[in-house]
Amino acid sequence: MDRVSAHFPEAVVERYVDRAGGAWAVIHADSLPKVAAFLKNDAELEFKLFGSMDGVDRLHLAENDPRFEVIYILYSLKRREHVRFKVRVSEHKLVVPSLVPVFRGANWWERLTFDFYGIRFDGHPDLRRILLYEEFQGHPLRKDYALRDRQPLIPERPIKDIFRGPGTSGHS
Amino acid sequence: MANSHSTEAQGHNPDTDGSLPPEGSELEAHLQSKHMVINMGPSHPATHGTVRLKVELDGETIVKIDPEIGFLHRGFQKSCENVTWTQCLPYTDRLNYLSAMMNNFGFLNAVEKLIGLEIPERAQYIRVIGSELHRLTDHLTCVGATGLEMGGFAPFLYGMEARELIQDRVTELTGARLTTTFGRVGGINRDLPEGWADKVLRTLARTEDLLLEMDGLLTGNRIFVDRTKGTGVITAEDAIDYGWTGPALRACGVDHDLRKVQPYWVYDRLDFEVAVGEHGDNYDRYLVRMEEMRQSIRIIRQALETIPAGPIIVDDWRIALPPKPEVYGTIEGVMAHFKLVMEGIQVPPGEIYDATEASNGELGWYLVSDGRGRPYKCHVRAPGFPVLAAVPHIIEGKMLADLIPTFDTINMIGGEVEQ
């Protein structure tokens, strides 16, 4: 990340170290593709393996402005280490540039993040839900989505179930 | 698209071209040449787990394939974020029903790093033994099923025999056959049973014999080799770009194993080799799995030989439940027990990404704690997810029959992929 800061001083918003010593960087959403391409192609870094990504809804955390975060984990087979960075997205403008042009592996992870948090990825070739069905309303991993909210595709029959109790019977 | 294709196909029909029937003759066969869309799944015998493959075919060639997942989705993350850290453990077991302990221990490793906790040496050894036992069961099932779906029932039966033997040992150790919930934050649930190590050694000897049988039946088998060699090929560069890890990546010739490159627990003290393939095809993925099983047997033998005596869980009542005499006899014991059960472990606020090498690759956890007893965010990076994402890339333009061995050897696990 030192090299990233040196190359793109305006792109890195914040840097810190997590509890296990892993270095994190917060990147400006606009410069995300640029930074990712640099991490992948720089001869000394070569973070070519797209590890993982996901969203975080910070609604109930002490710091919750902007509300959403998208985290990215890359791995370098050359340096044998992970790199961790994130972008922050506000609730009013839920768009992040897509990394699919840089990493093909980002395709499904971005669909997953879109599915569960409703964050849109600008430039994604095929942005649709991946685990839930198309008719599903809302984004269930947001903190304001109720745990027991149910959206059955076909109406469920009410069951008088003394073992499972209320909340599971389709009355919701 | 379909119409233009059908006129073209008539002109190149190999069945009729040679005999030269007159133009428009009744003898000329009108072969079906429209693109056909078929659904494989959601529960197809060759798709391990529930995944629906929407396949567009031109004859036997796959033009387009769209894997649709989510049939098993049960809200793993949301469930974890609403229970205490310890109560997440049964959920993690169910991610991969063939290697529950690996998922279990992988999650615990991340939580312990988040707390900043070092677990006792004996617990680390037992975690290694449990993980490698489950790596064996996972690979045995995968390899056996691959053999089965290529038409060989005997290798599957041998694989199942070995798997059942190992699962008997797992049952003796943990009390459960598949969903073990054996780990605890700070260590493990209970110590090795009396005489268990000898039984494991006997099981491993038998497993080695059965592996030899499977090897003899599959590795040189004409049908098996013809169907797996050169099918489902992916280059190392593409595999890395898609984020592949584990045996599937190593089959492309990339020497990458988290047990070696960032050793956790006591893997750095044990002597084993990383199996690496060459071509990145189905046959190499099969060979890598076979070799990994032999290495796992090596690891378990060494670990059983060198395991030290000592405690199996940390002695800290803020993390591990106090011993029962303390709970029943002292007020401090009661209070610690009550607080742990009702409020959960108070993990200090912070975040972490940590990964272990599960049977199919890097099992990563991104955890956020807000300082209360529950995970604020619990993201799992399932190894099967990126592997499945690359299936359209490696199978489009190939034959439908190649899909089966490819799907077998990547070993997608529905529970993990669909969370």
Coordinates of C-alpha atoms in Angstrom, one line a residue:
Chain A
M1 CA 0.0 0.0 0.0
D2 CA 3.0 2.3 0.4
R3 CA 3.5 2.0 -3.4
V4 CA -0.2 2.8 -4.0
S5 CA 0.0 5.9 -1.8
A6 CA 3.1 7.0 -3.6
H7 CA 1.5 6.5 -7.0
F8 CA -1.9 7.8 -6.3
P9 CA -1.7 10.1 -3.3
E10 CA -5.2 11.5 -3.8
A11 CA -6.8 8.0 -4.1
V12 CA -6.0 6.8 -0.5
V13 CA -8.4 8.4 2.0
E14 CA -7.3 6.6 5.1
R15 CA -4.9 3.8 6.2
Y16 CA -5.0 1.7 9.3
V17 CA -4.0 -1.7 10.7
D18 CA -6.5 -4.2 11.9
R19 CA -6.3 -6.2 15.2
A20 CA -4.3 -9.0 13.6
G21 CA -1.8 -6.7 11.9
G22 CA -3.4 -6.7 8.5
A23 CA -3.0 -3.4 6.7
W24 CA -6.2 -1.7 5.3
A25 CA -6.7 1.2 3.1
V26 CA -9.8 3.2 2.3
I27 CA -9.8 4.2 -1.4
H28 CA -11.8 6.8 -3.2
A29 CA -14.6 5.1 -5.2
D30 CA -13.6 7.1 -8.3
S31 CA -10.0 5.9 -8.4
L32 CA -10.9 2.3 -7.5
P33 CA -10.4 0.7 -11.0
K34 CA -7.1 2.7 -11.4
V35 CA -5.8 1.4 -8.0
A36 CA -7.0 -2.2 -8.7
A37 CA -5.3 -2.2 -12.1
F38 CA -2.1 -0.9 -10.6
L39 CA -2.2 -3.6 -7.8
K40 CA -2.7 -6.3 -10.4
N41 CA -0.2 -5.2 -13.1
D42 CA 2.6 -3.6 -11.1
A43 CA 5.7 -5.8 -11.5
E44 CA 6.6 -5.7 -7.8
L45 CA 3.1 -6.3 -6.5
E46 CA 1.2 -8.6 -8.8
F47 CA -1.9 -9.0 -6.7
K48 CA -3.5 -11.1 -9.5
L49 CA -5.7 -13.4 -7.5
F50 CA -9.1 -11.9 -6.8
G51 CA -9.8 -13.2 -3.3
S52 CA -13.1 -11.9 -2.1
M53 CA -15.3 -8.9 -1.8
D54 CA -18.4 -8.0 0.2
G55 CA -20.4 -5.1 1.5
V56 CA -20.8 -3.9 5.0
D57 CA -23.8 -2.0 6.3
R58 CA -22.5 0.3 9.1
L59 CA -25.9 1.5 10.3
H60 CA -25.4 0.4 13.9
L61 CA -21.7 1.1 14.2
A62 CA -20.4 4.2 16.0
E63 CA -19.1 5.6 12.7
N64 CA -21.9 5.2 10.1
D65 CA -21.4 8.0 7.7
P66 CA -21.3 7.1 4.8
R67 CA -23.4 4.1 5.5
F68 CA -22.0 1.4 3.2
E69 CA -18.6 -0.1 2.7
V70 CA -17.4 -2.4 0.0
I71 CA -14.4 -4.5 1.0
Y72 CA -11.9 -6.1 -1.4
I73 CA -9.3 -8.8 -0.7
L74 CA -6.6 -9.6 -3.3
Y75 CA -3.8 -12.0 -3.1
S76 CA -0.3 -11.9 -4.6
L77 CA 1.2 -15.3 -5.4
K78 CA 4.5 -13.5 -5.8
R79 CA 4.6 -11.7 -2.5
R80 CA 2.5 -14.4 -0.8
E81 CA 0.3 -11.9 1.1
H82 CA -3.2 -10.5 1.0
V83 CA -4.0 -6.9 0.4
R84 CA -7.1 -5.5 1.9
F85 CA -8.9 -2.3 0.9
K86 CA -12.3 -0.8 0.9
V87 CA -14.4 2.0 -0.5
R88 CA -17.1 3.9 1.3
V89 CA -20.4 4.5 -0.4
S90 CA -23.1 6.9 0.8
E91 CA -26.8 5.8 0.9
H92 CA -27.8 8.5 -1.6
K93 CA -25.4 7.4 -4.3
L94 CA -25.0 3.7 -4.2
V95 CA -22.7 3.3 -7.1
V96 CA -19.2 1.9 -7.2
P97 CA -17.2 1.4 -10.4
S98 CA -17.1 -2.3 -11.4
L99 CA -13.8 -4.2 -11.3
V100 CA -14.9 -6.8 -13.9
P101 CA -12.8 -5.2 -16.6
V102 CA -9.8 -5.7 -14.3
F103 CA -10.6 -9.0 -12.7
R104 CA -13.0 -11.4 -14.2
G105 CA -13.4 -13.0 -10.8
A106 CA -15.1 -9.9 -9.6
N107 CA -18.2 -10.7 -11.7
W108 CA -20.0 -13.0 -9.3
W109 CA -18.9 -11.2 -6.1
E110 CA -20.3 -7.9 -7.4
R111 CA -23.5 -9.6 -8.2
L112 CA -23.6 -11.0 -4.6
T113 CA -22.9 -7.6 -3.1
F114 CA -25.6 -6.1 -5.3
D115 CA -28.0 -8.8 -4.3
F116 CA -27.6 -8.4 -0.6
Y117 CA -26.8 -4.7 -0.2
G118 CA -28.3 -3.1 -3.3
I119 CA -25.0 -1.4 -4.2
R120 CA -24.8 -1.0 -8.0
F121 CA -21.6 -1.6 -9.9
D122 CA -21.1 0.8 -12.8
G123 CA -19.9 -1.1 -15.9
H124 CA -20.8 -4.5 -14.7
P125 CA -21.8 -6.6 -17.8
D126 CA -24.6 -8.5 -16.2
L127 CA -25.7 -7.1 -12.9
R128 CA -28.6 -9.2 -11.6
R129 CA -29.4 -11.1 -8.4
I130 CA -27.3 -14.2 -7.8
L131 CA -28.7 -16.1 -4.8
L132 CA -32.2 -14.6 -4.5
Y133 CA -34.8 -14.7 -7.1
E134 CA -35.5 -11.7 -9.4
E135 CA -38.9 -10.9 -7.8
F136 CA -37.3 -10.4 -4.3
Q137 CA -38.0 -7.0 -2.8
G138 CA -35.2 -5.3 -0.9
H139 CA -31.7 -6.3 0.2
P140 CA -31.7 -8.7 3.1
L141 CA -28.2 -8.1 4.6
R142 CA -29.0 -4.5 5.3
K143 CA -29.3 -3.9 9.0
D144 CA -32.8 -2.4 8.6
Y145 CA -34.1 -5.6 6.9
A146 CA -36.0 -7.6 9.5
L147 CA -34.6 -11.0 10.4
R148 CA -37.9 -12.8 10.1
D149 CA -39.2 -11.0 7.1
R150 CA -40.5 -13.6 4.6
Q151 CA -41.2 -13.3 0.9
P152 CA -42.4 -16.6 -0.4
L153 CA -42.8 -16.9 -4.2
I154 CA -46.1 -18.7 -3.8
P155 CA -48.4 -17.9 -0.8
E156 CA -47.7 -20.2 2.1
R157 CA -50.5 -22.0 3.7
P158 CA -51.0 -21.1 7.4
I159 CA -49.9 -23.9 9.6
K160 CA -51.0 -24.3 13.2
D161 CA -47.7 -25.5 14.4
I162 CA -47.3 -25.9 18.2
F163 CA -43.6 -26.8 17.9
R164 CA -42.3 -24.1 15.7
G165 CA -44.5 -21.4 17.1
P166 CA -45.6 -18.1 15.5
G167 CA -43.4 -16.3 13.0
T168 CA -42.9 -19.4 10.8
S169 CA -46.4 -20.0 9.6
G170 CA -46.7 -17.6 6.6
H171 CA -48.8 -15.0 8.5
S172 CA -45.4 -13.2 9.2
Chain B
M1 CA -30.6 -17.2 -35.2
A2 CA -32.2 -20.6 -35.2
N3 CA -33.6 -20.3 -38.7
S4 CA -30.4 -19.2 -40.4
H5 CA -28.6 -22.0 -38.7
S6 CA -31.0 -24.7 -39.9
T7 CA -30.5 -23.9 -43.6
E8 CA -26.8 -23.9 -43.2
A9 CA -26.7 -27.2 -41.3
Q10 CA -28.6 -29.0 -44.1
G11 CA -25.8 -28.2 -46.6
H12 CA -23.1 -29.8 -44.4
N13 CA -25.0 -32.9 -43.3
P14 CA -22.4 -35.6 -43.1
D15 CA -25.1 -38.3 -43.3
T16 CA -26.4 -37.2 -46.6
D17 CA -23.5 -35.5 -48.3
G18 CA -21.7 -38.7 -49.4
S19 CA -24.7 -40.4 -51.1
L20 CA -25.7 -37.3 -53.0
P21 CA -29.5 -37.5 -53.0
P22 CA -31.3 -35.2 -55.5
E23 CA -32.1 -31.7 -54.2
G24 CA -35.4 -31.7 -52.3
S25 CA -35.6 -35.5 -52.2
E26 CA -37.7 -37.1 -49.6
L27 CA -34.7 -39.2 -48.6
E28 CA -32.8 -36.2 -47.3
A29 CA -33.1 -36.1 -43.6
H30 CA -34.1 -32.9 -41.9
L31 CA -31.9 -32.9 -38.9
Q32 CA -32.9 -30.9 -35.9
S33 CA -30.4 -28.1 -35.8
K34 CA -32.1 -25.4 -33.7
H35 CA -30.4 -24.3 -30.5
M36 CA -31.9 -26.2 -27.6
V37 CA -32.0 -24.9 -24.1
I38 CA -32.0 -27.6 -21.4
N39 CA -32.1 -27.3 -17.7
M40 CA -29.7 -29.5 -15.7
G41 CA -30.9 -29.4 -12.2
P42 CA -31.7 -28.0 -9.7
S43 CA -31.3 -31.5 -8.5
H44 CA -29.5 -33.4 -11.2
P45 CA -27.5 -36.5 -10.2
A46 CA -24.3 -35.0 -11.5
T47 CA -24.6 -31.6 -9.9
H48 CA -23.4 -32.0 -6.3
G49 CA -25.8 -29.9 -4.4
T50 CA -28.6 -28.0 -5.9
V51 CA -27.5 -25.9 -8.7
R52 CA -29.4 -25.3 -11.9
L53 CA -27.4 -25.1 -15.1
K54 CA -29.2 -23.4 -18.0
V55 CA -27.4 -24.9 -21.0
E56 CA -27.9 -23.7 -24.5
L57 CA -26.9 -26.5 -26.9
D58 CA -26.1 -26.6 -30.6
G59 CA -26.2 -30.4 -31.1
E60 CA -23.9 -31.6 -28.4
T61 CA -21.9 -28.5 -28.2
I62 CA -22.5 -26.1 -25.3
V63 CA -23.0 -22.6 -26.7
K64 CA -23.9 -20.9 -23.5
I65 CA -24.2 -21.9 -19.9
D66 CA -25.6 -20.0 -17.0
P67 CA -25.3 -21.5 -13.5
E68 CA -28.1 -20.4 -11.3
I69 CA -27.4 -20.9 -7.6
G70 CA -29.3 -20.0 -4.5
F71 CA -31.6 -23.0 -4.1
L72 CA -30.0 -23.8 -0.8
H73 CA -29.5 -20.2 0.4
R74 CA -30.5 -20.0 4.0
G75 CA -29.1 -16.7 5.1
F76 CA -25.9 -17.8 6.7
Q77 CA -24.6 -14.3 7.3
K78 CA -27.8 -12.9 8.6
S79 CA -28.2 -15.8 10.9
C80 CA -24.7 -15.4 12.3
E81 CA -25.2 -11.7 12.8
N82 CA -28.1 -12.4 15.1
V83 CA -26.6 -15.0 17.5
T84 CA -23.5 -15.0 19.7
W85 CA -20.1 -16.0 18.4
T86 CA -20.3 -19.4 19.9
Q87 CA -23.8 -20.0 18.4
C88 CA -22.4 -19.4 14.9
L89 CA -20.4 -22.7 15.1
P90 CA -23.3 -25.0 14.1
Y91 CA -24.0 -22.7 11.1
T92 CA -20.4 -22.9 10.0
D93 CA -20.5 -26.7 10.2
R94 CA -23.3 -26.7 7.7
L95 CA -21.4 -24.8 5.0
N96 CA -19.6 -27.9 3.9
Y97 CA -21.2 -31.1 5.1
L98 CA -18.2 -33.2 4.1
S99 CA -15.5 -31.2 6.0
A100 CA -17.4 -29.6 8.8
M101 CA -14.4 -29.4 11.1
M102 CA -12.4 -27.4 8.6
N103 CA -15.1 -24.7 8.3
N104 CA -15.6 -24.8 12.1
F105 CA -11.9 -24.4 12.8
G106 CA -11.4 -21.8 10.1
F107 CA -14.0 -19.6 11.6
L108 CA -12.6 -20.0 15.1
N109 CA -9.1 -19.2 13.8
A110 CA -10.4 -15.9 12.5
V111 CA -12.3 -15.1 15.8
E112 CA -9.2 -16.0 17.8
K113 CA -7.1 -13.6 15.8
L114 CA -9.7 -10.9 16.2
I115 CA -9.5 -11.4 20.0
G116 CA -5.7 -11.9 19.9
L117 CA -5.8 -15.3 21.5
E118 CA -3.2 -18.0 21.3
I119 CA -4.7 -21.5 21.8
P120 CA -2.9 -24.3 23.6
E121 CA -0.5 -26.5 21.6
R122 CA -2.5 -29.7 22.1
A123 CA -5.6 -28.0 20.7
Q124 CA -3.7 -26.9 17.7
Y125 CA -2.6 -30.5 17.1
I126 CA -6.1 -31.8 17.4
R127 CA -7.3 -29.2 15.0
V128 CA -4.8 -30.3 12.5
I129 CA -5.7 -33.9 12.9
G130 CA -9.5 -33.2 12.6
S131 CA -8.9 -31.0 9.6
E132 CA -6.9 -33.6 7.7
L133 CA -9.4 -36.3 8.5
H134 CA -12.0 -34.2 7.0
R135 CA -9.8 -33.3 4.0
L136 CA -9.7 -37.1 3.4
T137 CA -13.4 -37.6 3.6
D138 CA -14.0 -34.6 1.3
H139 CA -11.5 -35.8 -1.3
L140 CA -12.7 -39.4 -1.1
T141 CA -16.2 -38.4 -1.8
C142 CA -15.2 -36.1 -4.7
V143 CA -12.9 -38.7 -6.3
G144 CA -15.3 -41.5 -5.7
A145 CA -18.2 -39.6 -7.2
T146 CA -16.0 -38.6 -10.2
G147 CA -15.4 -42.3 -10.8
L148 CA -19.0 -43.1 -10.4
E149 CA -20.2 -40.5 -12.9
M150 CA -17.6 -41.7 -15.4
G151 CA -19.3 -45.1 -15.1
G152 CA -17.2 -46.8 -12.5
F153 CA -19.1 -48.0 -9.4
A154 CA -16.3 -49.9 -7.7
P155 CA -14.0 -46.9 -7.1
F156 CA -17.0 -45.1 -5.5
L157 CA -17.6 -48.0 -3.2
Y158 CA -14.0 -48.1 -2.2
G159 CA -14.1 -44.4 -1.5
M160 CA -17.2 -44.8 0.5
E161 CA -15.7 -47.6 2.6
A162 CA -12.7 -45.5 3.5
R163 CA -14.9 -42.5 4.1
E164 CA -17.2 -44.4 6.4
L165 CA -14.2 -45.7 8.4
I166 CA -12.9 -42.2 8.8
Q167 CA -16.3 -40.9 9.7
D168 CA -16.5 -43.6 12.4
R169 CA -13.3 -42.1 13.9
V170 CA -14.8 -38.6 13.6
T171 CA -17.9 -39.8 15.4
E172 CA -15.8 -41.3 18.3
L173 CA -14.0 -38.0 18.5
T174 CA -16.8 -35.5 18.3
G175 CA -20.0 -37.4 18.9
A176 CA -21.5 -36.5 15.6
R177 CA -21.1 -37.9 12.1
L178 CA -21.4 -35.0 9.8
T179 CA -22.1 -31.7 11.6
T180 CA -19.6 -32.0 14.4
T181 CA -19.5 -28.5 16.1
F182 CA -16.3 -29.7 17.6
G183 CA -14.3 -26.4 18.0
R184 CA -14.7 -23.8 20.7
V185 CA -13.3 -20.3 20.8
G186 CA -9.9 -20.8 22.5
G187 CA -9.6 -24.5 21.8
I188 CA -11.7 -27.5 21.2
N189 CA -14.6 -29.2 22.9
R190 CA -13.0 -32.3 24.3
D191 CA -9.9 -34.3 24.4
L192 CA -9.0 -37.4 22.3
P193 CA -10.8 -40.5 23.5
E194 CA -8.8 -43.4 25.1
G195 CA -7.2 -45.6 22.5
W196 CA -8.4 -43.4 19.6
A197 CA -5.0 -42.8 18.1
D198 CA -4.4 -46.5 17.5
K199 CA -7.8 -46.9 15.8
V200 CA -7.0 -43.9 13.6
L201 CA -3.7 -45.5 12.6
R202 CA -5.5 -48.7 11.6
T203 CA -8.1 -46.7 9.7
L204 CA -5.3 -44.9 7.8
A205 CA -3.6 -48.1 6.9
R206 CA -6.9 -49.4 5.5
T207 CA -7.5 -46.1 3.7
E208 CA -4.1 -46.4 2.0
D209 CA -5.1 -49.8 0.7
L210 CA -8.3 -48.5 -0.6
L211 CA -6.6 -45.6 -2.2
L212 CA -4.3 -48.0 -4.0
E213 CA -7.4 -49.9 -5.3
M214 CA -9.0 -46.6 -6.5
D215 CA -5.8 -45.6 -8.1
G216 CA -5.5 -48.9 -9.9
L217 CA -9.1 -48.7 -11.1
L218 CA -9.1 -45.1 -12.3
T219 CA -5.7 -43.6 -13.0
G220 CA -4.9 -45.9 -16.0
N221 CA -8.5 -46.6 -17.0
R222 CA -9.1 -45.9 -20.6
I223 CA -12.6 -44.6 -20.3
F224 CA -11.7 -42.4 -17.3
V225 CA -8.6 -41.0 -18.9
D226 CA -10.3 -40.3 -22.2
R227 CA -13.1 -38.4 -20.5
T228 CA -11.0 -36.4 -18.1
K229 CA -7.7 -35.7 -19.9
G230 CA -7.8 -32.5 -21.9
T231 CA -11.4 -31.7 -20.8
G232 CA -12.3 -28.7 -18.6
V233 CA -8.9 -27.1 -19.2
I234 CA -8.1 -23.7 -17.7
T235 CA -4.9 -21.9 -17.9
A236 CA -3.1 -20.9 -14.7
E237 CA -3.5 -17.2 -15.6
D238 CA -7.3 -17.5 -16.1
A239 CA -7.7 -19.5 -12.9
I240 CA -5.8 -16.8 -10.9
D241 CA -7.9 -14.1 -12.6
Y242 CA -11.1 -15.8 -11.5
G243 CA -9.7 -16.3 -8.0
W244 CA -9.3 -20.0 -7.9
T245 CA -7.5 -21.6 -5.0
G246 CA -6.9 -25.0 -3.6
P247 CA -6.6 -28.3 -5.6
A248 CA -8.3 -26.7 -8.6
L249 CA -5.6 -24.0 -8.8
R250 CA -2.7 -26.3 -8.0
A251 CA -3.8 -28.6 -10.9
C252 CA -2.9 -25.7 -13.2
G253 CA 0.7 -25.8 -11.9
V254 CA 0.6 -23.1 -9.3
D255 CA 2.3 -24.1 -6.1
H256 CA 0.1 -22.3 -3.6
D257 CA -1.1 -23.8 -0.3
L258 CA -1.9 -21.6 2.7
R259 CA -0.7 -24.4 4.9
K260 CA 2.8 -23.7 3.5
V261 CA 2.8 -20.0 2.7
Q262 CA 1.2 -18.7 5.9
P263 CA 1.3 -21.6 8.3
Y264 CA -1.3 -21.6 11.0
W265 CA -1.6 -24.0 14.0
V266 CA 1.3 -26.4 13.8
Y267 CA 1.5 -27.0 10.1
D268 CA 5.0 -25.6 9.9
R269 CA 6.3 -28.4 12.2
L270 CA 4.9 -31.1 10.1
D271 CA 6.5 -32.5 7.0
F272 CA 4.4 -32.7 3.9
E273 CA 4.5 -31.8 0.3
V274 CA 2.1 -29.7 -1.9
A275 CA 0.7 -31.7 -4.8
V276 CA 0.9 -29.7 -8.0
G277 CA -0.4 -30.6 -11.4
E278 CA 0.5 -29.3 -14.8
H279 CA -2.3 -29.0 -17.4
G280 CA -5.2 -27.6 -15.4
D281 CA -7.6 -30.3 -16.8
N282 CA -9.9 -32.6 -15.1
Y283 CA -7.4 -35.4 -15.0
D284 CA -4.8 -33.3 -13.2
R285 CA -7.4 -32.1 -10.7
Y286 CA -8.1 -35.7 -9.9
L287 CA -4.4 -36.5 -9.6
V288 CA -3.8 -33.6 -7.3
R289 CA -6.7 -34.7 -5.0
M290 CA -5.3 -38.3 -4.9
E291 CA -1.8 -37.0 -3.9
E292 CA -3.3 -34.6 -1.3
M293 CA -5.0 -37.6 0.4
R294 CA -1.6 -39.4 0.7
Q295 CA -0.1 -36.2 2.2
S296 CA -3.0 -35.9 4.6
I297 CA -2.3 -39.4 5.8
R298 CA 1.3 -38.4 6.3
I299 CA 0.3 -35.4 8.3
I300 CA -2.1 -37.2 10.6
R301 CA 0.6 -39.9 11.4
Q302 CA 3.1 -37.3 12.3
A303 CA 0.7 -35.3 14.4
L304 CA -0.4 -38.3 16.3
E305 CA 3.2 -39.2 17.0
T306 CA 4.3 -35.8 18.2
I307 CA 1.1 -34.5 20.0
P308 CA 2.0 -33.1 23.4
A309 CA 0.0 -33.5 26.6
G310 CA -1.6 -30.4 28.1
P311 CA -4.8 -28.4 28.2
I312 CA -7.1 -28.4 25.2
I313 CA -8.8 -25.0 25.7
V314 CA -7.6 -21.7 27.2
D315 CA -8.0 -21.1 30.9
D316 CA -9.9 -17.8 30.6
W317 CA -13.4 -17.6 31.9
R318 CA -14.2 -14.7 29.7
I319 CA -13.8 -17.0 26.6
A320 CA -14.1 -20.6 27.6
L321 CA -16.8 -22.0 29.9
P322 CA -15.5 -22.7 33.4
P323 CA -15.1 -26.4 34.5
K324 CA -18.3 -27.8 35.8
P325 CA -17.2 -28.2 39.5
E326 CA -16.4 -24.4 39.4
V327 CA -19.9 -23.6 38.0
Y328 CA -21.7 -25.7 40.6
G329 CA -19.4 -24.8 43.5
T330 CA -18.4 -21.1 43.2
I331 CA -20.2 -17.9 42.5
E332 CA -17.5 -16.8 40.1
G333 CA -18.0 -19.9 38.1
V334 CA -21.7 -19.4 37.9
M335 CA -21.3 -15.8 36.9
A336 CA -18.8 -16.6 34.2
H337 CA -21.0 -19.4 32.8
F338 CA -24.1 -17.2 32.9
K339 CA -22.5 -14.3 31.1
L340 CA -20.9 -16.5 28.5
V341 CA -24.2 -18.3 27.7
M342 CA -26.4 -15.2 27.9
E343 CA -24.2 -12.5 26.4
G344 CA -21.6 -14.4 24.5
I345 CA -17.9 -13.8 24.2
Q346 CA -17.1 -10.1 24.3
V347 CA -14.9 -9.8 21.2
P348 CA -13.2 -6.4 21.2
P349 CA -14.3 -4.1 18.4
G350 CA -12.4 -4.3 15.2
E351 CA -12.3 -6.2 11.9
I352 CA -10.2 -8.9 10.4
Y353 CA -9.8 -11.0 7.2
D354 CA -8.3 -14.4 7.9
A355 CA -8.0 -17.5 5.7
T356 CA -7.3 -21.2 6.1
E357 CA -6.8 -23.9 3.5
A358 CA -10.0 -25.9 3.4
S359 CA -10.3 -29.0 1.2
N360 CA -11.4 -27.0 -1.8
G361 CA -9.2 -23.9 -1.3
E362 CA -8.9 -20.7 0.6
L363 CA -11.7 -20.4 3.2
G364 CA -11.7 -16.8 4.2
W365 CA -13.5 -14.9 6.9
Y366 CA -14.1 -11.2 7.1
L367 CA -15.4 -10.5 10.5
V368 CA -16.4 -7.2 12.1
S369 CA -17.1 -6.9 15.8
D370 CA -18.8 -4.0 17.4
G371 CA -17.7 -5.0 20.9
R372 CA -20.9 -6.8 21.8
G373 CA -21.4 -10.5 22.0
R374 CA -22.5 -11.0 18.5
P375 CA -20.7 -10.7 15.1
Y376 CA -21.6 -7.4 13.5
K377 CA -20.6 -8.8 10.1
C378 CA -19.7 -12.3 9.2
H379 CA -18.6 -12.7 5.6
V380 CA -17.4 -16.1 4.3
R381 CA -15.3 -16.5 1.2
A382 CA -16.3 -19.9 0.1
P383 CA -13.6 -21.6 -2.1
G384 CA -16.3 -23.1 -4.4
F385 CA -17.8 -19.7 -5.3
P386 CA -15.1 -18.4 -7.6
V387 CA -14.5 -21.9 -9.0
L388 CA -18.1 -22.2 -10.0
A389 CA -18.1 -18.7 -11.5
A390 CA -15.4 -19.8 -14.0
V391 CA -17.4 -22.8 -15.2
P392 CA -19.0 -20.9 -18.1
H393 CA -15.6 -19.7 -19.2
I394 CA -14.0 -23.2 -19.4
I395 CA -17.0 -25.1 -20.7
E396 CA -18.5 -22.9 -23.4
G397 CA -17.8 -24.3 -26.9
K398 CA -17.1 -27.8 -25.4
M399 CA -19.2 -30.9 -25.5
L400 CA -22.1 -31.5 -23.1
A401 CA -20.4 -34.7 -21.9
D402 CA -17.4 -32.7 -20.7
L403 CA -19.6 -30.8 -18.3
I404 CA -20.0 -33.8 -16.1
P405 CA -16.3 -34.5 -15.3
T406 CA -15.6 -30.8 -15.0
F407 CA -18.4 -30.3 -12.5
D408 CA -17.1 -33.4 -10.6
T409 CA -13.5 -32.3 -10.3
I410 CA -14.1 -28.7 -9.3
N411 CA -16.1 -30.1 -6.4
M412 CA -18.6 -27.4 -5.8
I413 CA -20.3 -27.6 -2.5
G414 CA -23.7 -26.1 -2.4
G415 CA -23.8 -25.2 1.2
E416 CA -20.7 -23.0 0.9
V417 CA -21.5 -21.4 -2.4
E418 CA -25.0 -20.6 -1.5
Q419 CA -24.3 -19.7 2.1

